[in-house]
PDB file of C-alpha atoms in Angstrom:
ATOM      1  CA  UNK A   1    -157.855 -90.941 -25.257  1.00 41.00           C
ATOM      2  CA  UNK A   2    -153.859 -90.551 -26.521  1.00 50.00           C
ATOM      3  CA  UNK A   3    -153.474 -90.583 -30.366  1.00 53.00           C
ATOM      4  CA  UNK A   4    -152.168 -94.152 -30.501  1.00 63.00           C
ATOM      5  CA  UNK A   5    -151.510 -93.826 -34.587  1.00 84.00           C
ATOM      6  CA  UNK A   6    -147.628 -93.918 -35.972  1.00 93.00           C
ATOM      7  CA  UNK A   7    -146.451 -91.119 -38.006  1.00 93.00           C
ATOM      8  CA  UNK A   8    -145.375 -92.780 -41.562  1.00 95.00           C
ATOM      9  CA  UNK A   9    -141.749 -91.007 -40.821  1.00 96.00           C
ATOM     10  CA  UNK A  10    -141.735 -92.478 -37.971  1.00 97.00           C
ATOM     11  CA  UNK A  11    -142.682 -95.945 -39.776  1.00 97.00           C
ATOM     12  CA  UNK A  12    -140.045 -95.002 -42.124  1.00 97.00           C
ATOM     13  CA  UNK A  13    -137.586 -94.080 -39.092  1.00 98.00           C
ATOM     14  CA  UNK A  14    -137.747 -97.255 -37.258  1.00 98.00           C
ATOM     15  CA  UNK A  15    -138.137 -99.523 -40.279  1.00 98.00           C
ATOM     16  CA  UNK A  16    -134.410 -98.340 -41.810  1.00 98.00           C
ATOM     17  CA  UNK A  17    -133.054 -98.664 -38.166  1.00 98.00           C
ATOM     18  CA  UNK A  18    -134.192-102.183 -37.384  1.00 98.00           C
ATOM     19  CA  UNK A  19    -132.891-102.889 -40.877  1.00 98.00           C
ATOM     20  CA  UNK A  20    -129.937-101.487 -39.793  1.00 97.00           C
ATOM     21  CA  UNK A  21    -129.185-104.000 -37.393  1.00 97.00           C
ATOM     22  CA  UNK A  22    -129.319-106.887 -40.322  1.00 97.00           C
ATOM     23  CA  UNK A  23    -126.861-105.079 -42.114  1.00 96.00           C
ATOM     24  CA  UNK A  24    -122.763-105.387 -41.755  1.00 94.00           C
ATOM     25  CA  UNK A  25    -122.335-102.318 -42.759  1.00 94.00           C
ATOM     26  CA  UNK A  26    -124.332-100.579 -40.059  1.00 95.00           C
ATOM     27  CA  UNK A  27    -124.309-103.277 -37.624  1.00 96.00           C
ATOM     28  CA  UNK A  28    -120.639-103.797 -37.213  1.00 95.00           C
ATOM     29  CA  UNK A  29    -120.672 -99.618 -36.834  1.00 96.00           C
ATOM     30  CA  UNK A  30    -119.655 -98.850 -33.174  1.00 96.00           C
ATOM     31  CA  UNK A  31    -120.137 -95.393 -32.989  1.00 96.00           C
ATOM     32  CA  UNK A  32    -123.565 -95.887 -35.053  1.00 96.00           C
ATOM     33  CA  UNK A  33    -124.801 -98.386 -32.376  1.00 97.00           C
ATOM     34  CA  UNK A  34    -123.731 -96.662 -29.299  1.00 97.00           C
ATOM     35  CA  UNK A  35    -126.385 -93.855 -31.005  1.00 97.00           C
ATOM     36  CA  UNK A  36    -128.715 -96.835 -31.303  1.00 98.00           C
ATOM     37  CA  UNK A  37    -128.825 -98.522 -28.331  1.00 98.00           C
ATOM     38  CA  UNK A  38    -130.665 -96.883 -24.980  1.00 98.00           C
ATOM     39  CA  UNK A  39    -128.775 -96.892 -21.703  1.00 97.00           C
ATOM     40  CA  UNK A  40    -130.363 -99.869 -20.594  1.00 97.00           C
ATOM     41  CA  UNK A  41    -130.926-102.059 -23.740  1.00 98.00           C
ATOM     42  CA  UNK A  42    -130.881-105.552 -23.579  1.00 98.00           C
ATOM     43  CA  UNK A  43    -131.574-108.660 -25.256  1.00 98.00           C
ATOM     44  CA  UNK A  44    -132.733-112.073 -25.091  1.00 98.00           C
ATOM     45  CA  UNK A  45    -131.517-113.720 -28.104  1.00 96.00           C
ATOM     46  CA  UNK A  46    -132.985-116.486 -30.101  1.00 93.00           C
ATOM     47  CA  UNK A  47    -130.070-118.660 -28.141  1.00 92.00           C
ATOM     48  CA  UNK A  48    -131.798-117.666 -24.922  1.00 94.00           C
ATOM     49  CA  UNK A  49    -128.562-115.976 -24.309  1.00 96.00           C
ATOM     50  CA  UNK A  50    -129.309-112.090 -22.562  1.00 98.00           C
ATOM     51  CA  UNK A  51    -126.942-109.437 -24.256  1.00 97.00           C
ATOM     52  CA  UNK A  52    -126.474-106.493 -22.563  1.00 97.00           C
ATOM     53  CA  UNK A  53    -126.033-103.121 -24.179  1.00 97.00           C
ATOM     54  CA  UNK A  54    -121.991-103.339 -24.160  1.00 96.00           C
ATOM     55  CA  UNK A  55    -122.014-107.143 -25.648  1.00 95.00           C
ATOM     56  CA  UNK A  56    -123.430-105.855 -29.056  1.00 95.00           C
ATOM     57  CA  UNK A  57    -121.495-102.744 -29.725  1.00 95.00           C
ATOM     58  CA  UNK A  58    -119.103-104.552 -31.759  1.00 91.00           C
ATOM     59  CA  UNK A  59    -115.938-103.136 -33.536  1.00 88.00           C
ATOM     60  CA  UNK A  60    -116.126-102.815 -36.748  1.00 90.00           C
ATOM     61  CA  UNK A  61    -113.417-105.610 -37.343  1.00 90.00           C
ATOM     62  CA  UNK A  62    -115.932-108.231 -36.104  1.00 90.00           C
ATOM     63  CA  UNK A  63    -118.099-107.358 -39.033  1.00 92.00           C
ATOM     64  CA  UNK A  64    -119.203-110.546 -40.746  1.00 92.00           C
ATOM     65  CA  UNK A  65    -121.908-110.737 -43.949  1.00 92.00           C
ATOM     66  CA  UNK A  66    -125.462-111.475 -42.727  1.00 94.00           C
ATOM     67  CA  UNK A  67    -127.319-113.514 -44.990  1.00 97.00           C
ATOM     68  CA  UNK A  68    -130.739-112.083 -44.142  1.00 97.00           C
ATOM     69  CA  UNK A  69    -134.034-111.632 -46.284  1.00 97.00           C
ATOM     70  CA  UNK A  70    -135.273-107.558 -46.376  1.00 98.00           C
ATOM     71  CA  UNK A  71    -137.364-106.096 -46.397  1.00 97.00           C
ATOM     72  CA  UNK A  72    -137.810-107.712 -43.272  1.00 98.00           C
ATOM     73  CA  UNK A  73    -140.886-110.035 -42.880  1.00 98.00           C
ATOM     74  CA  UNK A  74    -144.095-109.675 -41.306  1.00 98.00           C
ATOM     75  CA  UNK A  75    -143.128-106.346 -40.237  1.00 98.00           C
ATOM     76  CA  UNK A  76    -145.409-104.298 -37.514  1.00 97.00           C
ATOM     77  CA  UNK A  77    -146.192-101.448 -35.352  1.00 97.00           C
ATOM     78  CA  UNK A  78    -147.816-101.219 -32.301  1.00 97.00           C
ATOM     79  CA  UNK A  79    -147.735 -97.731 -30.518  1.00 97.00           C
ATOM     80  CA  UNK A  80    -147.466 -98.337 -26.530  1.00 96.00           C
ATOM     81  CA  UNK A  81    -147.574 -94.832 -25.905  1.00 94.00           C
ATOM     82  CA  UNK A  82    -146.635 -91.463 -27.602  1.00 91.00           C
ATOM     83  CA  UNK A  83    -143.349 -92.010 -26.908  1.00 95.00           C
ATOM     84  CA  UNK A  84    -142.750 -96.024 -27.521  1.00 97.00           C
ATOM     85  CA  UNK A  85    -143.587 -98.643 -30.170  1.00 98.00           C
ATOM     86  CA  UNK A  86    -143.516-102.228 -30.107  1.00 98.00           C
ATOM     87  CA  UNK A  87    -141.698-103.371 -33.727  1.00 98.00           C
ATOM     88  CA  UNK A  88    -142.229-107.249 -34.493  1.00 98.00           C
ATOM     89  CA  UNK A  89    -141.142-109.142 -37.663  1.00 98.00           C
ATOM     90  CA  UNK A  90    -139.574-112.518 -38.979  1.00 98.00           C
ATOM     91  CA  UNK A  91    -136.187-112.948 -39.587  1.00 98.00           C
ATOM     92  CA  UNK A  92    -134.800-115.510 -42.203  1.00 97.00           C
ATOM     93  CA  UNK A  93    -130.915-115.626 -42.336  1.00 97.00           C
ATOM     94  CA  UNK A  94    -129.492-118.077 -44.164  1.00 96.00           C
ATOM     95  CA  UNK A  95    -126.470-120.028 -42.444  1.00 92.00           C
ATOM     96  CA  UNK A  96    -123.243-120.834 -44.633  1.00 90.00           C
ATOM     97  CA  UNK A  97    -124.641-124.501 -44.519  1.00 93.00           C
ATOM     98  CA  UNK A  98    -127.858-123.251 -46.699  1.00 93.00           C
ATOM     99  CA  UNK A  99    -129.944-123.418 -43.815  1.00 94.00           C
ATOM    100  CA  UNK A 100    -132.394-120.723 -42.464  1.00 96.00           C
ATOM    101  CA  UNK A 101    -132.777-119.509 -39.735  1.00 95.00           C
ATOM    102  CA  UNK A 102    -135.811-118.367 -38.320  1.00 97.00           C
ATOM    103  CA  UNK A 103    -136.834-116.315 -35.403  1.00 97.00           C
ATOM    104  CA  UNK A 104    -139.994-114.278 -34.384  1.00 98.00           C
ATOM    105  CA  UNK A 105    -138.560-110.985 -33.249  1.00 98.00           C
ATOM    106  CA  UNK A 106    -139.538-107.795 -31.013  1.00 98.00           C
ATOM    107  CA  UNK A 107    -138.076-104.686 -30.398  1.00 98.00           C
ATOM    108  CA  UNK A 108    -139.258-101.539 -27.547  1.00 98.00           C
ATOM    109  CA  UNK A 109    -137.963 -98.237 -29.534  1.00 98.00           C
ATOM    110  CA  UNK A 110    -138.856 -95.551 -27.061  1.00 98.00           C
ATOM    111  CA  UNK A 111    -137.952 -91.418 -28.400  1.00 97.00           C
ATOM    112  CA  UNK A 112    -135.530 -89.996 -26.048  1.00 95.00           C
ATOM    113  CA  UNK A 113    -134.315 -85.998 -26.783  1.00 93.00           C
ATOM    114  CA  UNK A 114    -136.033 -86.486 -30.209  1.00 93.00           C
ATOM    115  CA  UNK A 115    -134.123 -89.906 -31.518  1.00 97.00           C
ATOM    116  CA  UNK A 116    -135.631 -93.099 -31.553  1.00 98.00           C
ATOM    117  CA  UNK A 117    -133.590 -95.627 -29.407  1.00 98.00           C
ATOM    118  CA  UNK A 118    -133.583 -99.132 -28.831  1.00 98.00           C
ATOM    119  CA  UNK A 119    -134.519-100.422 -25.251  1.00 98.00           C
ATOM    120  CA  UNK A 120    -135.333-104.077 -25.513  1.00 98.00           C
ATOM    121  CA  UNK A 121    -134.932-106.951 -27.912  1.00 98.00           C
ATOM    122  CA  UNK A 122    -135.830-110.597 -28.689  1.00 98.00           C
ATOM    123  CA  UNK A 123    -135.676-113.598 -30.953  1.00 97.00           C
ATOM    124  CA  UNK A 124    -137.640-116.789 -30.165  1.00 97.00           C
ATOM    125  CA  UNK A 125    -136.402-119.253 -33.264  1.00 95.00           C
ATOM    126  CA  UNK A 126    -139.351-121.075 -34.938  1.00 92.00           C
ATOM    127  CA  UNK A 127    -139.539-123.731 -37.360  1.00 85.00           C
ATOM    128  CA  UNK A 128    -142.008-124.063 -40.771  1.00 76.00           C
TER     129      UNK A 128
END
C-alpha cells in the first residue's frame, strides 16, 4: 500500500499557496499565477460560474483588497495519490457592505516537474 501521509513542507507548501490566492498582493500577480495554475485548471466558483485557467490570470491593475479571514478556516489535507492532494477549507470574506461571505472550498494540487500546481477549484457558498 502507497504512503498516503503529507510531508509537513509540503503542508507548509500548499498552505502559503492557497493563501496566496486570498491575497492582492499575490493574487493580482500574473506572472506568479501563470506559475500557479496547471495547463488545464479550472473552476467552478461559488457563483456557479466555470473559470478557465486564462479568466483568473489577472493583471496586476485589477488588483482589488480582499477582505478575507487567514489563516484560512477549517483547513485540510487529503493525499489522493503521491503526486496529488485534495485541500478543503472555509472562506469568510467580508463584502464592503459588512457582510460575509461564505463558501466551502476545494482545491486538486497535483506536483508536476517538482512544483505543486493547481488543477481544479471550487466554492459552494453556505450560510450559518
Amino acid at each position: 500500500m502507497p504512503d498516503t501521509s503529507l510531508l509537513p513542507e509540503d503542508a507548509e507548501t500548499l498552505t502559503r499557496l492557497e493563501e496566496s490566492l486570498w491575497q492582492a498582493e499575490t493574487r493580482y500577480d500574473p506572472v506568479l499565477m501563470d506559475r500557479v495554475f496547471a495547463d488545464d485548471f479550472f473552476e467552478f466558483g461559488r457563483s456557479g460560474r466555470v473559470y478557465t485557467r486564462e479568466d483568473l490570470i489577472l493583471p496586476a491593475s485589477a488588483a482589488q483588497p480582499i477582505d478575507v479571514r487567514l489563516p484560512l478556516p477549517r483547513l485540510k489535507f487529503t493525499v489522493i495519490d503521491t503526486h496529488s492532494v485534495l485541500v478543503t477549507y472555509v472562506s469568510e470574506v467580508r463584502r464592503e457592505s459588512g457582510e460575509i461571505e461564505r463558501a466551502n472550498r476545494s482545491s486538486i494540487w497535483s506536483r508536476q516537474d517538482g512544483a505543486w500546481k493547481l488543477r481544479f477549484h471550487q466554492g459552494t457558498p453556505f450560510q450559518t
